[in-house]
Amino acid sequence: METAGGRKRFRGTGLSGESPVKLSDVAALAGVSAATASRALNTPGKVSDAMRDKVRAAAATLGYVPDAAARALASRRSRTIGAVVPTLDNPIFAAGVQGLETRLEALGYALVVASSDYRAEKELRQTTTLVERGVEGLMFVGIAHRPSLYRLLETRGIPYVSTWSFDPSDPHPGIGFDNFEAASRMTDYLLGLGHRRFAMIAGITRDNDRAAARLAGVRHVLAARGIVLESRNVIETPYGVTEGRDAFHTLLGGRPDGRPTAVICGNDLQAFGALFEAAAMGLDVPGALSITGFDDSVMSGHIPPGLTTMHVPTAEMGQLAADYLVNCIEGRPVRAKTRVEVRLVVRGSSGPAPR
Amino acid sequence: METAGGRKRFRGTGLSGESPVKLSDVAALAGVSAATASRALNTPGKVSDAMRDKVRAAAATLGYVPDAAARALASRRSRTIGAVVPTLDNPIFAAGVQGLETRLEALGYALVVASSDYRAEKELRQTTTLVERGVEGLMFVGIAHRPSLYRLLETRGIPYVSTWSFDPSDPHPGIGFDNFEAASRMTDYLLGLGHRRFAMIAGITRDNDRAAARLAGVRHVLAARGIVLESRNVIETPYGVTEGRDAFHTLLGGRPDGRPTAVICGNDLQAFGALFEAAAMGLDVPGALSITGFDDSVMSGHIPPGLTTMHVPTAEMGQLAADYLVNCIEGRPVRAKTRVEVRLVVRGSSGPAPR
DNA sequence: GCAGTCAATGAAAGCGCTTTCACATTGATG
DNA sequence: CATCAATGTGAAAGCGCTTTCATTGACTGC
C-alpha cells in the first residue's frame, strides 16, 4: 500500500501525462510485428531498408524511448558498467572516472559510480549493490579487496579490473603501475642526489595497497643502502593539503639536528601541504630539503618551485579499463594485465642534498 | 547471430558456472510461493515473522542476488538517479557528484553519471540515454538547457533539478546560488577597496549560464558606477590553470599604462594561473593588483598569498539535490527552489588599489 | 521449370520479478 | 455459535522487450 501509494503520487507528479509509448505502439503504427520493429531498431542489417525507414519514422513520430529494464531483462544485457572508487573528492580518481565515462559512452555503455571511502568493507557493500543493479563489468581502484568480493564476481562471471596498482603476482586482471617500483624509483632518484636522511608522509595504508606499496618501496630501497627509515620519520595521514602540512610540521618541527633532507609524500596534495609549510617555516626548498609528490596533478607544475612528482596517467587508465571490460563483455580477446607508464617528473622542489 | 555469439562467448568467460539463482529457487527452498518470497524480502511487514526468517535463510544459503532489471520492469521503479555534469575533471563538479552519491547511497539509490563536456547538445544526448536507462530523477548543472531536454523530462514525468545556479525567474526546480549576485558582490568588494580599472578572465560563456552570469554580474556593477569593462579587458577561456595564466599574460603584457588593478577570475583554477603568472611577471599581489577566484577549492587557502574567492558549498548542493529528487520520487513534499549560501572569503590576493 | 537457398517477416515464448486477486485461516464480536 | 474482519499466503497475470522458430516468397542453379 505504502509503496503503491508513493508511486501513484509520483506518477501524478508529471506535468503532462506519462508517455507509455512502447515498442508495440511503434510496430502498430508502422504496420509490422513487434519482432520486426525490434530488429529494425536494433539490428538494421536484418531487415529491408524500406522496413527500417518505416519503423524509424514511426518511432520518431511517437517519440519512442525504449525501456532499458525490459530490454535488459529480455536480452540479459544491461549495457552498464560500474566503478567503485575511494572518493571523487580526490581529483585523481575523478579524472580516472572521467576517462572511463568518456570511453564507455563512446562504446554505448552507461556508468554507475559508487564510492568506498577507502574502506574495504564499504567497497564490498557497494559492489554488491552494483551487481544487483546488473552491471556487466566493474572497475576498482587498487588490488587489495575482500576475498568475497572476488568470489561474488567470479561466481557470476562478471568481468572486473583493478586499476592504479600493477602487481604481476596478483592473479586478478589489472591495469596500473607498480607503486612499489615507482616509489623505489623516486627514492633512488633522491639517493642519487646525495640525500641520506629521509622522511615520508604516507597515505593511510590500511585498506590501501597503493599507499602501503609506496611506503614499502621507499623503505626497501633505503634498506638496501643501509638506511633505516625510522618510525618517527614516517607519518601516515589522509591525502590532503592540510594533513600534509601538519605532518610536515610535526616531522620538521623542534628538530634542529638530524633533520631529514628529503621528504617523500604519498601524493601531491600532501606534498603541496609540505611545500607550503616549508615556506611558512622559512625552509628553503630545494636548498635545505627536497620534497616530492605523487600523481602529477594539475597544480604540480605551477606551484613554485614546481613539484617533483610521479606522473600517473589517470585518464588513460580509466579508458583502458573501459576497453578491457567492454572487450570481455563482448567476447573479444583481452590482455589480463596491462602496465601503464609512470614517469618521474623532476621540477624545482628537489635538488642535491645540502652540504 | 553476431550479438548472440558475443553473448555466448561472454557467458563462457565466467570462471565458475553462472549463478542463476532466482527468486523462485529461493521460494522453492523455503517451501513457499514466489509471491511470498518476494514479500518476505521486500515488504517484511506483510508476512509472518517465521516466514520472513525462513525466506531470508534460504536466500542467504543460495547466495541470492535479485535481478534489478526484472524488478524494475515489474515494479516500474529503477531506484536509480542520473547526473549530467560538464566534466568530472573539474574538482568542483566531482565534489558535487560525490555529495550526491553519498546521500543517494544512504537513501538506497544508485547513481549513473554522464558528462556533457560543457556542450548543451551533448547534455541532451546524454540525458536521453539516461532516460532510456530508466533513471527516476536527474540532476543537472546550470539552468541553460535545451528546451527539448525539459520537454523530454516533463512528458515522462521524471523529476529533475538544476544545480549551481539559482534564478528565481527560471521556472524549473533548482538548487544553487545566484551567480550574477555573487559576482556582483565580489565586484562591490573590489570597488570598495578603491579599484577602478578592472579586467576579467571568464569561463567560456557559450552553453554555460554560470560563466555568463558571473561576467554579467561584474559588468552590471561596474556599469552602475560608470565603469565600462572594455572588451580588451575581458578574456573568455576554458577553466584551467594554464588558461588562466595565459589569459593573465595577455591582459597584463605590453601594457605598462592603464593596467587593471583588479583581475576577477571565473573560477579558482584560472585565478591560480593568474597568481602564478603575476609572480612570474614580478607583479606584486595584492600590492600592484588584486586577483580573485570563484569556488574556494581546496588549494585556495594554501597558495600564497591566499586566494580571495567565493566559497561554494558543492557537496551540500549535491546532497540537497539527492534529497530533492528522492522526495519527489517518493511523493513527499518538496521545495522547488532552494538557495544555498555562497560566502566571500577574503584572503591575501586582494587588497586596496595601488596609489 | 523445379528443388534448394536465402532473406525478410511474424507468432509466441519467455526474461525474473511484483502485484493484483482470490482463498483460506484465524480470532473477535453480537 | 454464526458472522465478519483481519491476516497471511498462493496462483497467475503481466511489466516491455528480445529471440528462437517457423513460414513465406523470391531467387538461384541445373
Tab-separated table of C-alpha atoms in Angstrom, chain B residues 182-183 185-191 193 195 198-202 214 218 248 261-275 285-286 289-296 300 305-310 344-351:
chain	number	residue	atom	x	y	z
B	182	ALA	CA	27.794	36.543	-6.251
B	183	ALA	CA	29.913	38.112	-8.966
B	185	ARG	CA	29.254	41.075	-4.564
B	186	MET	CA	32.825	40.287	-5.481
B	187	THR	CA	32.944	43.367	-7.677
B	188	ASP	CA	31.454	45.527	-4.973
B	189	TYR	CA	34.077	44.310	-2.604
B	190	LEU	CA	36.840	45.289	-5.010
B	191	LEU	CA	35.241	48.651	-5.714
B	193	LEU	CA	38.888	48.630	-1.980
B	195	HIS	CA	39.756	49.593	-7.589
B	198	PHE	CA	39.101	46.004	-13.889
B	199	ALA	CA	39.764	43.004	-16.029
B	200	MET	CA	38.033	39.677	-16.084
B	201	ILE	CA	39.184	36.224	-17.001
B	202	ALA	CA	35.879	34.496	-17.592
B	214	ARG	CA	29.343	35.925	-13.439
B	218	VAL	CA	30.696	42.101	-12.898
B	248	PHE	CA	46.599	36.942	-17.438
B	261	THR	CA	44.411	46.806	-10.756
B	262	ALA	CA	41.860	44.061	-10.197
B	263	VAL	CA	41.527	40.849	-12.141
B	264	ILE	CA	38.374	38.895	-11.439
B	265	CYS	CA	38.556	35.273	-12.489
B	266	GLY	CA	35.681	32.987	-13.368
B	267	ASN	CA	36.971	30.219	-11.174
B	268	ASP	CA	39.821	29.338	-8.870
B	269	LEU	CA	41.869	27.457	-11.413
B	270	GLN	CA	42.064	30.499	-13.627
B	271	ALA	CA	42.865	32.603	-10.595
B	272	PHE	CA	45.700	30.297	-9.606
B	273	GLY	CA	47.088	30.644	-13.082
B	274	ALA	CA	46.811	34.407	-12.824
B	275	LEU	CA	48.531	34.330	-9.468
B	285	VAL	CA	49.822	40.749	-5.404
B	286	PRO	CA	47.968	42.389	-3.768
B	289	LEU	CA	46.945	44.351	-8.285
B	290	SER	CA	44.308	42.138	-6.760
B	291	ILE	CA	43.222	38.772	-8.094
B	292	THR	CA	40.068	36.924	-7.145
B	293	GLY	CA	38.710	33.488	-7.856
B	294	PHE	CA	35.464	31.613	-7.532
B	295	ASP	CA	34.675	28.246	-5.904
B	296	ASP	CA	37.012	28.218	-2.917
B	300	SER	CA	42.866	28.421	-2.419
B	305	PRO	CA	49.218	34.797	-0.655
B	306	GLY	CA	45.892	33.026	-0.256
B	307	LEU	CA	43.184	33.465	-2.840
B	308	THR	CA	40.240	35.722	-2.247
B	309	THR	CA	37.344	33.802	-3.670
B	310	MET	CA	33.686	32.923	-3.324
B	344	LEU	CA	33.045	35.821	0.102
B	345	VAL	CA	36.306	34.541	1.528
B	346	VAL	CA	38.861	37.288	1.720
B	347	ARG	CA	42.459	36.200	1.650
B	348	GLY	CA	45.765	37.694	0.718
B	349	SER	CA	45.319	38.045	-3.008
B	350	SER	CA	43.154	41.133	-2.728
B	351	GLY	CA	43.853	44.478	-1.183
